């Protein structure tokens, strides 16, 4: 499976090389852009993370779509427009990321196609029909996300998406151009000092990029094409939390721009800059090239191994989940799992694959990244007081967004127990929750575990009237 992903990555790099040569000509600039794209460290995670292979496939077909479209418009290649539409359909079938192809199609039509406007628009019709058919299938099939604070559907939640777009775009651009991972925007608590500092650093970096790029964009329509494609391609990937693994289409235009910047500096094509301005531009461009040509290839293996480390830590945690025969008739109650996607919802998937028993029901009470106090109220009731709230970081909002807040007195009923919000903080974050079971907490049908030192360990609820402090767990996967 990993070899399969690497073959798709190789195909994508070859397709990108052909597109760069088509747009930039058979020049060292096109070759430099190809090299920059090939060693981009943002590609490491999708190449190593099998569940993210869809990004490789979607981008590969998207680039082939652009390549066929450009050849058809430049040389009148008759099969080009039909093949372009076919490749776009294949890309969209692989993943929503292929929507970013439309950004480059539109940018090509605006900046590079010399034909009259009517002919340019007609050329877009085959791809437009594919996009319309995909949108209809997506809508009628009721695909997409709803209620999540991590995934936002622009069609269902346009206001929430618009609010999140600025920050997510900021982090994605920083993740593409610098060694600072966009993923930080997905883990730093909103409004925290660390998040504010990250935002400030991102703004400064983008200001420097604007200083570097503006003279090139003013005089070069090819640069405007790459820039517009890269910026607009942020829209579909901003529907989820910022992550470097989403940057394939953003990187396609960004690496071409960086190669063109290198060309302009080598040729001294910025006469309007002052000597000091030229020195600053040369220094910043040199720093970017050093990162992408020297540091990025060194970081890539580390990022790829990071996916293996995450998988190993996930499997270690799941191995610690009780799987004796009795568990099949029990409810597993996890008091403080530090993460839910990898360390909770994967349990009933992995255990059957391993041929091992798994719990009758799975109950994860709160996110362990928040320190909490467990207070025993009576025989059937346990209260949790959460220092950082029920949702201590952006990723913990994966299943429930802040747009659907939990109010004091609100109760959720599930088989065998209920959860009731007792108290929220000034921001609406639940900080005290009561869990009432339909049987004593010591009943043998309940199996209790808590997170300790990277694994799940047996846990005993406190005696009635007593309490226990459970410290914050940190992030066990990274």
Short mmCIF file of C-alpha atoms in Angstrom, two decimals:
data_model
loop_
_atom_site.label_atom_id
_atom_site.label_comp_id
_atom_site.label_asym_id
_atom_site.label_seq_id
_atom_site.Cartn_x
_atom_site.Cartn_y
_atom_site.Cartn_z
CA UNK A 1 0.00 0.00 0.00
CA UNK A 2 2.86 2.40 0.75
CA UNK A 3 4.47 1.59 -2.59
CA UNK A 4 1.12 2.30 -4.25
CA UNK A 5 1.06 5.76 -2.64
CA UNK A 6 4.66 6.47 -3.68
CA UNK A 7 3.81 5.58 -7.27
CA UNK A 8 0.95 8.08 -7.20
CA UNK A 9 3.30 10.72 -5.80
CA UNK A 10 5.77 10.00 -8.59
CA UNK A 11 3.01 10.30 -11.19
CA UNK A 12 1.95 13.62 -9.65
CA UNK A 13 5.50 15.04 -9.80
CA UNK A 14 5.82 13.99 -13.45
CA UNK A 15 2.48 15.61 -14.28
CA UNK A 16 3.55 18.80 -12.46
CA UNK A 17 6.84 18.83 -14.38
CA UNK A 18 4.94 18.65 -17.67
CA UNK A 19 2.62 21.46 -16.58
CA UNK A 20 5.51 23.68 -15.49
CA UNK A 21 7.22 23.11 -18.83
CA UNK A 22 3.98 23.88 -20.65
CA UNK A 23 3.46 27.19 -18.80
CA UNK A 24 7.04 28.30 -18.06
CA UNK A 25 8.71 26.86 -21.16
CA UNK A 26 11.60 24.44 -21.43
CA UNK A 27 13.75 26.49 -19.07
CA UNK A 28 15.72 26.12 -15.87
CA UNK A 29 12.87 27.95 -14.16
CA UNK A 30 10.48 25.10 -14.96
CA UNK A 31 13.05 22.58 -13.79
CA UNK A 32 13.60 24.48 -10.55
CA UNK A 33 9.82 24.64 -9.96
CA UNK A 34 9.63 20.87 -10.50
CA UNK A 35 12.45 20.24 -8.04
CA UNK A 36 10.85 22.51 -5.44
CA UNK A 37 7.51 20.73 -5.83
CA UNK A 38 9.10 17.27 -5.77
CA UNK A 39 10.92 17.81 -2.46
CA UNK A 40 8.15 19.79 -0.74
CA UNK A 41 7.99 18.41 2.79
CA UNK A 42 4.20 18.94 2.86
CA UNK A 43 3.90 15.88 0.60
CA UNK A 44 5.46 13.55 3.16
CA UNK A 45 2.37 12.88 5.25
CA UNK A 46 0.04 12.04 2.33
CA UNK A 47 2.73 9.78 0.86
CA UNK A 48 3.09 7.90 4.17
CA UNK A 49 -0.49 8.14 5.45
CA UNK A 50 -2.48 5.55 3.52
CA UNK A 51 -5.83 7.13 4.44
CA UNK A 52 -4.65 10.32 2.73
CA UNK A 53 -3.81 8.70 -0.61
CA UNK A 54 -6.95 10.29 -2.04
CA UNK A 55 -5.09 13.63 -2.01
CA UNK A 56 -2.34 12.22 -4.22
CA UNK A 57 -4.83 10.79 -6.70
CA UNK A 58 -7.09 13.85 -6.76
CA UNK A 59 -4.16 16.22 -7.30
CA UNK A 60 -2.54 14.04 -9.96
CA UNK A 61 -5.72 13.97 -12.05
CA UNK A 62 -6.26 17.68 -11.38
CA UNK A 63 -2.82 18.55 -12.74
CA UNK A 64 -3.42 16.33 -15.79
CA UNK A 65 -6.70 18.21 -16.31
CA UNK A 66 -4.80 21.52 -16.33
CA UNK A 67 -2.11 20.14 -18.62
CA UNK A 68 -4.64 18.99 -21.23
CA UNK A 69 -6.57 22.25 -20.96
CA UNK A 70 -3.44 24.38 -21.44
CA UNK A 71 -2.30 22.36 -24.45
CA UNK A 72 -5.75 22.59 -26.01
CA UNK A 73 -5.82 26.38 -25.58
CA UNK A 74 -2.23 26.92 -26.70
CA UNK A 75 -2.06 24.55 -29.66
CA UNK A 76 -5.69 23.87 -30.55
CA UNK A 77 -5.24 20.23 -29.55
CA UNK A 78 -8.68 18.83 -30.24
CA UNK A 79 -8.85 15.99 -27.69
CA UNK A 80 -7.55 18.35 -25.01
CA UNK A 81 -10.80 19.81 -23.68
CA UNK A 82 -12.53 16.42 -23.54
CA UNK A 83 -9.55 14.79 -21.81
CA UNK A 84 -9.35 17.72 -19.44
CA UNK A 85 -12.96 17.15 -18.38
CA UNK A 86 -12.38 13.40 -17.98
CA UNK A 87 -9.37 13.98 -15.75
CA UNK A 88 -11.32 16.50 -13.69
CA UNK A 89 -14.10 13.93 -13.20
CA UNK A 90 -11.56 11.33 -12.11
CA UNK A 91 -9.99 13.82 -9.70
CA UNK A 92 -13.33 14.70 -8.14
CA UNK A 93 -14.15 11.00 -7.83
CA UNK A 94 -10.93 10.61 -5.84
CA UNK A 95 -11.53 13.49 -3.45
CA UNK A 96 -12.96 16.95 -2.89
CA UNK A 97 -9.44 18.39 -3.05
CA UNK A 98 -9.72 18.25 -6.85
CA UNK A 99 -12.13 21.20 -6.64
CA UNK A 100 -9.00 23.35 -6.49
CA UNK A 101 -8.43 22.47 -10.16
CA UNK A 102 -11.19 24.94 -10.97
CA UNK A 103 -9.10 27.72 -9.41
CA UNK A 104 -6.32 27.16 -11.93
CA UNK A 105 -8.73 26.71 -14.84
CA UNK A 106 -10.28 30.08 -14.01
CA UNK A 107 -6.86 31.69 -13.53
CA UNK A 108 -5.66 30.38 -16.90
CA UNK A 109 -8.78 31.77 -18.57
CA UNK A 110 -8.29 35.19 -16.99
CA UNK A 111 -4.51 35.64 -17.26
CA UNK A 112 -3.10 33.37 -19.98
CA UNK A 113 -5.75 32.67 -22.63
CA UNK A 114 -5.42 35.31 -25.41
CA UNK A 115 -8.68 34.37 -27.17
CA UNK A 116 -11.76 36.61 -27.10
CA UNK A 117 -13.79 36.31 -23.91
CA UNK A 118 -16.60 34.36 -25.56
CA UNK A 119 -14.22 31.64 -26.82
CA UNK A 120 -12.50 31.44 -23.45
CA UNK A 121 -15.81 30.86 -21.70
CA UNK A 122 -16.90 28.26 -24.26
CA UNK A 123 -13.65 26.35 -23.63
CA UNK A 124 -14.61 26.05 -19.98
CA UNK A 125 -17.98 24.41 -20.70
CA UNK A 126 -16.84 20.71 -20.56
CA UNK A 127 -15.15 21.20 -17.20
CA UNK A 128 -18.07 23.33 -16.03
CA UNK A 129 -20.49 20.50 -16.81
CA UNK A 130 -18.35 18.08 -14.81
CA UNK A 131 -18.30 20.46 -11.84
CA UNK A 132 -22.07 20.94 -12.06
CA UNK A 133 -22.68 17.18 -12.21
CA UNK A 134 -20.38 16.62 -9.21
CA UNK A 135 -22.15 19.36 -7.23
CA UNK A 136 -25.54 17.82 -8.00
CA UNK A 137 -24.41 14.35 -6.91
CA UNK A 138 -22.84 15.83 -3.77
CA UNK A 139 -26.03 17.68 -2.89
CA UNK A 140 -28.50 14.91 -3.74
CA UNK A 141 -26.36 12.32 -1.97
CA UNK A 142 -26.30 14.50 1.15
CA UNK A 143 -22.55 14.26 1.38
CA UNK A 144 -20.45 16.65 3.45
CA UNK A 145 -20.16 17.54 7.12
CA UNK A 146 -22.60 19.09 9.53
CA UNK A 147 -22.29 20.11 13.17
CA UNK A 148 -18.50 19.71 13.34
CA UNK A 149 -16.23 22.47 14.54
CA UNK A 150 -13.36 21.05 12.50
CA UNK A 151 -15.05 20.43 9.14
CA UNK A 152 -17.19 23.23 7.76
CA UNK A 153 -19.47 22.84 4.74
CA UNK A 154 -19.40 26.20 2.89
CA UNK A 155 -22.82 25.50 1.35
CA UNK A 156 -24.54 24.60 4.65
CA UNK A 157 -22.61 26.98 6.90
CA UNK A 158 -21.43 29.93 4.80
CA UNK A 159 -21.13 32.35 7.71
CA UNK A 160 -19.09 29.99 9.88
CA UNK A 161 -16.90 29.12 6.89
CA UNK A 162 -16.30 32.79 6.10
CA UNK A 163 -15.31 33.45 9.71
CA UNK A 164 -12.84 30.57 9.73
CA UNK A 165 -11.46 31.26 6.26
CA UNK A 166 -9.15 34.17 7.13
CA UNK A 167 -7.29 32.33 9.89
CA UNK A 168 -7.16 29.04 8.04
CA UNK A 169 -5.88 30.68 4.85
CA UNK A 170 -3.24 32.50 6.88
CA UNK A 171 -1.98 29.29 8.47
CA UNK A 172 -2.07 27.34 5.19
CA UNK A 173 0.05 29.93 3.38
CA UNK A 174 2.58 29.97 6.20
CA UNK A 175 2.65 26.17 6.14
CA UNK A 176 3.36 26.21 2.42
CA UNK A 177 6.08 28.84 2.35
CA UNK A 178 7.92 28.30 5.66
CA UNK A 179 9.03 25.50 8.00
CA UNK A 180 6.17 26.42 10.37
CA UNK A 181 3.50 23.73 10.00
CA UNK A 182 -0.04 24.87 9.24
CA UNK A 183 -1.15 22.10 11.62
CA UNK A 184 -0.45 24.40 14.56
CA UNK A 185 -3.65 26.22 13.65
CA UNK A 186 -5.57 23.00 14.33
CA UNK A 187 -4.18 22.35 17.79
CA UNK A 188 -3.58 25.75 19.42
CA UNK A 189 -6.61 26.72 21.52
CA UNK A 190 -8.50 29.62 19.93
CA UNK A 191 -7.84 32.88 21.76
CA UNK A 192 -4.82 31.49 23.61
CA UNK A 193 -1.59 33.47 23.82
CA UNK A 194 0.14 30.85 21.65
CA UNK A 195 -2.57 31.14 18.97
CA UNK A 196 -2.32 34.94 18.97
CA UNK A 197 1.46 34.77 18.62
CA UNK A 198 1.15 32.32 15.76
CA UNK A 199 -1.30 34.63 14.03
CA UNK A 200 1.04 37.61 14.46
CA UNK A 201 4.01 35.68 13.08
CA UNK A 202 1.88 34.54 10.13
CA UNK A 203 0.84 38.12 9.31
CA UNK A 204 4.48 39.27 9.35
CA UNK A 205 5.53 36.40 7.07
CA UNK A 206 2.74 37.14 4.59
CA UNK A 207 3.69 40.82 4.58
CA UNK A 208 7.25 39.82 3.64
CA UNK A 209 5.89 37.52 0.91
CA UNK A 210 3.78 40.38 -0.48
CA UNK A 211 6.88 42.62 -0.49
CA UNK A 212 8.76 39.93 -2.42
CA UNK A 213 6.01 39.07 -4.90
CA UNK A 214 4.29 42.36 -5.79
CA UNK A 215 6.87 43.63 -8.35
CA UNK A 216 6.80 40.23 -10.09
CA UNK A 217 3.00 40.12 -10.12
CA UNK A 218 2.74 43.63 -11.57
CA UNK A 219 4.83 42.83 -14.64
CA UNK A 220 4.29 39.10 -15.27
CA UNK A 221 0.93 37.58 -16.21
CA UNK A 222 2.29 34.04 -15.77
CA UNK A 223 3.12 34.88 -12.17
CA UNK A 224 -0.39 36.26 -11.74
CA UNK A 225 -1.76 32.96 -13.03
CA UNK A 226 0.23 30.91 -10.50
CA UNK A 227 -0.59 33.28 -7.66
CA UNK A 228 -4.33 33.39 -8.37
CA UNK A 229 -4.47 29.60 -8.69
CA UNK A 230 -2.60 29.07 -5.42
CA UNK A 231 -4.71 31.57 -3.48
CA UNK A 232 -8.13 30.46 -4.76
CA UNK A 233 -7.20 26.79 -4.28
CA UNK A 234 -7.19 27.51 -0.55
CA UNK A 235 -10.99 27.75 -0.55
CA UNK A 236 -11.84 24.02 -0.71
CA UNK A 237 -9.17 22.95 1.76
CA UNK A 238 -10.14 25.70 4.22
CA UNK A 239 -13.29 23.67 4.86
CA UNK A 240 -11.24 21.69 7.37
CA UNK A 241 -8.60 22.56 9.96
CA UNK A 242 -5.31 23.80 8.49
CA UNK A 243 -2.86 20.98 7.82
CA UNK A 244 0.22 20.71 5.63
CA UNK A 245 -1.10 17.51 4.08
CA UNK A 246 -3.73 19.57 2.23
CA UNK A 247 -1.28 21.84 0.39
CA UNK A 248 -0.81 20.04 -2.94
CA UNK A 249 -2.61 22.60 -5.10
CA UNK A 250 -1.39 25.58 -3.07
CA UNK A 251 2.15 24.27 -3.53
CA UNK A 252 1.67 23.83 -7.29
CA UNK A 253 1.43 27.58 -7.85
CA UNK A 254 3.64 28.60 -4.93
CA UNK A 255 6.66 26.61 -6.11
CA UNK A 256 6.34 28.07 -9.61
CA UNK A 257 6.24 31.55 -8.06
CA UNK A 258 9.35 30.83 -6.00
CA UNK A 259 11.18 29.67 -9.12
CA UNK A 260 10.12 32.84 -10.93
CA UNK A 261 11.31 34.94 -7.97
CA UNK A 262 14.70 33.23 -8.22
CA UNK A 263 14.78 34.02 -11.93
CA UNK A 264 13.96 37.70 -11.40
CA UNK A 265 16.66 38.06 -8.75
CA UNK A 266 19.28 36.27 -10.86
CA UNK A 267 18.47 38.51 -13.85
CA UNK A 268 18.18 41.64 -11.73
CA UNK A 269 14.65 42.24 -13.00
CA UNK A 270 13.55 44.47 -10.12
CA UNK A 271 15.00 47.87 -11.10
CA UNK A 272 12.23 49.72 -9.29
CA UNK A 273 13.51 48.54 -5.92
CA UNK A 274 16.03 50.59 -4.00
CA UNK A 275 19.43 48.98 -3.29
CA UNK A 276 18.27 48.27 0.25
CA UNK A 277 15.00 46.81 -1.08
CA UNK A 278 16.89 44.58 -3.49
CA UNK A 279 19.11 43.36 -0.68
CA UNK A 280 16.09 42.61 1.51
CA UNK A 281 14.30 40.79 -1.35
CA UNK A 282 17.42 38.81 -2.21
CA UNK A 283 17.94 37.83 1.44
CA UNK A 284 14.34 36.72 1.99
CA UNK A 285 14.20 34.81 -1.31
CA UNK A 286 17.50 33.14 -0.44
CA UNK A 287 16.07 32.09 2.91
CA UNK A 288 12.99 30.60 1.21
CA UNK A 289 15.11 28.73 -1.33
CA UNK A 290 17.36 27.42 1.45
CA UNK A 291 14.34 26.08 3.28
CA UNK A 292 12.69 24.47 0.25
CA UNK A 293 15.84 23.09 -1.38
CA UNK A 294 17.98 22.18 1.64
CA UNK A 295 15.85 21.84 4.76
CA UNK A 296 12.68 20.43 3.15
CA UNK A 297 14.35 17.23 1.83
CA UNK A 298 15.78 16.69 5.31
CA UNK A 299 12.45 17.27 7.02
CA UNK A 300 10.52 15.01 4.63
CA UNK A 301 11.75 11.66 6.04
CA UNK A 302 11.05 12.88 9.58
CA UNK A 303 7.49 13.85 8.58
CA UNK A 304 6.97 10.51 6.86
CA UNK A 305 8.21 8.62 9.91
CA UNK A 306 5.87 10.77 11.99
CA UNK A 307 2.90 8.98 10.44
CA UNK A 308 4.43 5.65 11.44
CA UNK A 309 4.97 6.93 14.98
CA UNK A 310 1.35 8.02 15.22
CA UNK A 311 0.20 4.62 13.99
CA UNK A 312 2.43 2.79 16.45
CA UNK A 313 1.22 4.89 19.38
CA UNK A 314 -2.39 4.38 18.33
CA UNK A 315 -1.90 0.61 18.13
CA UNK A 316 -0.13 0.54 21.50
CA UNK A 317 -3.09 2.32 23.04
CA UNK A 318 -5.63 0.02 21.39
CA UNK A 319 -3.66 -3.06 22.47
CA UNK A 320 -4.13 -1.90 26.07
CA UNK A 321 -7.94 -1.90 25.73
CA UNK A 322 -9.39 -4.97 27.49
CA UNK A 323 -10.32 -7.66 24.98
CA UNK A 324 -11.01 -10.68 27.18
CA UNK A 325 -14.24 -12.56 26.31
CA UNK A 326 -16.21 -10.75 29.04
CA UNK A 327 -15.79 -7.37 27.32
CA UNK A 328 -18.25 -8.34 24.60
CA UNK A 329 -21.06 -8.08 27.18
CA UNK A 330 -19.72 -4.96 28.89
CA UNK A 331 -19.74 -1.20 28.35
CA UNK A 332 -16.20 0.20 28.24
CA UNK A 333 -16.12 3.58 30.01
CA UNK A 334 -13.02 5.65 29.20
CA UNK A 335 -12.85 8.50 31.68
CA UNK A 336 -10.20 10.75 30.10
CA UNK A 337 -9.07 9.73 26.59
CA UNK A 338 -6.61 12.38 25.35
CA UNK A 339 -7.92 12.15 21.78
CA UNK A 340 -11.05 10.66 20.25
CA UNK A 341 -10.48 10.04 16.53
CA UNK A 342 -7.43 7.78 16.77
CA UNK A 343 -7.74 6.58 20.35
CA UNK A 344 -11.49 5.99 20.78
CA UNK A 345 -13.44 5.62 17.53
CA UNK A 346 -10.73 3.32 16.13
CA UNK A 347 -11.26 0.74 18.89
CA UNK A 348 -14.40 -0.93 17.43
CA UNK A 349 -12.70 -0.91 14.02
CA UNK A 350 -9.29 -2.32 14.92
CA UNK A 351 -10.41 -4.97 17.40
CA UNK A 352 -12.64 -6.88 14.94
CA UNK A 353 -9.92 -6.68 12.29
CA UNK A 354 -7.59 -8.32 14.80
CA UNK A 355 -10.23 -10.95 15.52
CA UNK A 356 -10.52 -9.85 19.16
CA UNK A 357 -13.63 -9.13 21.25
CA UNK A 358 -14.65 -5.50 21.56
CA UNK A 359 -17.01 -3.70 23.97
CA UNK A 360 -20.78 -3.84 23.71
CA UNK A 361 -20.83 -0.04 24.06
CA UNK A 362 -18.02 2.48 24.11
CA UNK A 363 -18.36 5.53 26.42
CA UNK A 364 -15.67 8.22 26.34
CA UNK A 365 -16.56 10.81 28.98
CA UNK A 366 -14.25 13.80 28.40
CA UNK A 367 -11.09 14.92 26.64
CA UNK A 368 -8.09 14.17 28.82
CA UNK A 369 -6.09 17.14 27.58
CA UNK A 370 -8.10 18.97 30.22
CA UNK A 371 -7.17 18.22 33.81
CA UNK A 372 -10.30 17.02 35.60
CA UNK A 373 -11.66 16.07 38.99
CA UNK A 374 -13.92 13.01 39.17
CA UNK A 375 -16.46 13.36 42.00
CA UNK A 376 -18.65 10.43 43.08
CA UNK A 377 -22.15 11.78 43.86
CA UNK A 378 -24.05 8.58 44.58
CA UNK A 379 -24.06 4.92 43.62
CA UNK A 380 -24.89 5.64 39.96
CA UNK A 381 -23.56 9.15 39.39
CA UNK A 382 -20.15 10.60 38.57
CA UNK A 383 -19.42 14.32 38.07
CA UNK A 384 -16.43 15.62 36.10
CA UNK A 385 -15.09 19.12 36.69
CA UNK A 386 -12.94 20.09 33.69
CA UNK A 387 -10.17 22.66 34.10
CA UNK A 388 -9.98 23.45 30.35
CA UNK A 389 -13.53 22.49 29.45
CA UNK A 390 -15.05 19.65 27.49
CA UNK A 391 -13.39 20.89 24.27
CA UNK A 392 -9.87 21.98 25.25
CA UNK A 393 -8.46 22.49 21.74
CA UNK A 394 -9.75 23.02 18.16
CA UNK A 395 -9.41 19.35 17.21
CA UNK A 396 -11.61 18.31 20.14
CA UNK A 397 -14.46 20.15 18.37
CA UNK A 398 -14.29 17.50 15.63
CA UNK A 399 -17.71 16.08 16.57
CA UNK A 400 -19.41 19.21 17.85
CA UNK A 401 -18.75 22.79 16.84
CA UNK A 402 -18.99 25.90 18.98
CA UNK A 403 -21.98 26.96 16.85
CA UNK A 404 -24.03 24.32 18.65
CA UNK A 405 -23.15 25.08 22.28
CA UNK A 406 -24.15 22.93 25.20
CA UNK A 407 -26.16 24.82 27.82
CA UNK A 408 -26.49 24.19 31.56
CA UNK A 409 -29.23 21.65 32.15
CA UNK A 410 -28.89 20.17 28.66
CA UNK A 411 -28.92 16.38 28.76
CA UNK A 412 -27.91 13.73 26.26
CA UNK A 413 -29.46 10.28 26.72
CA UNK A 414 -27.71 7.14 25.50
CA UNK A 415 -28.27 3.47 26.21
CA UNK A 416 -27.48 2.87 29.86
CA UNK A 417 -26.52 6.36 30.88
CA UNK A 418 -27.02 10.10 30.41
CA UNK A 419 -24.72 13.13 30.37
CA UNK A 420 -25.94 16.46 31.74
CA UNK A 421 -24.15 19.80 31.52
CA UNK A 422 -23.99 21.35 34.98
CA UNK A 423 -21.93 24.47 34.34
CA UNK A 424 -20.32 26.39 31.47
CA UNK A 425 -17.68 29.10 31.54
CA UNK A 426 -17.99 32.65 30.14
CA UNK A 427 -17.29 31.36 26.62
CA UNK A 428 -20.01 28.70 26.78
CA UNK A 429 -17.52 25.86 27.30
CA UNK A 430 -18.89 23.05 29.53
CA UNK A 431 -16.69 22.83 32.63
CA UNK A 432 -18.82 20.50 34.76
CA UNK A 433 -20.72 17.46 33.46
CA UNK A 434 -22.76 14.86 35.34
CA UNK A 435 -22.83 11.26 34.11
CA UNK A 436 -25.71 9.21 35.51
CA UNK A 437 -25.76 5.48 34.79
CA UNK A 438 -28.77 3.18 35.09
CA UNK A 439 -26.83 0.84 37.40
CA UNK A 440 -24.20 1.20 40.15
CA UNK A 441 -20.80 2.23 38.85
CA UNK A 442 -19.34 -0.99 40.36
CA UNK A 443 -21.71 -3.17 38.32
CA UNK A 444 -19.72 -5.86 36.44
CA UNK A 445 -21.35 -4.79 33.16
CA UNK A 446 -19.26 -1.58 33.33
CA UNK A 447 -15.52 -1.78 32.63
CA UNK A 448 -13.67 1.42 33.62
CA UNK A 449 -10.32 2.57 32.24
CA UNK A 450 -8.34 5.81 32.33
CA UNK A 451 -5.36 7.10 30.34
CA UNK A 452 -2.01 6.59 32.01
CA UNK A 453 1.44 6.85 30.42
CA UNK A 454 0.39 6.22 26.79
CA UNK A 455 -2.00 3.32 27.50
CA UNK A 456 -5.40 2.61 28.99
CA UNK A 457 -5.27 1.20 32.52
CA UNK A 458 -8.02 -0.15 34.81
CA UNK A 459 -9.69 2.57 36.85
CA UNK A 460 -11.97 2.37 39.86
CA UNK A 461 -14.55 5.11 40.48
CA UNK A 462 -14.06 6.88 43.81
CA UNK A 463 -16.21 6.01 46.80
CA UNK A 464 -19.46 7.92 47.29
CA UNK A 465 -18.61 11.45 48.42
CA UNK A 466 -14.94 11.10 47.45
CA UNK A 467 -13.10 12.51 44.43
CA UNK A 468 -9.96 11.92 42.37
CA UNK A 469 -7.84 14.37 40.39
CA UNK A 470 -6.90 13.19 36.88
CA UNK A 471 -4.04 15.29 35.44
CA UNK A 472 -4.00 16.59 31.88
CA UNK A 473 -2.61 13.94 29.54
CA UNK A 474 -0.92 16.07 26.90
CA UNK A 475 -0.88 14.91 23.27
CA UNK A 476 0.14 11.24 23.12
CA UNK A 477 0.36 11.06 19.33
CA UNK A 478 2.90 13.81 18.62
#
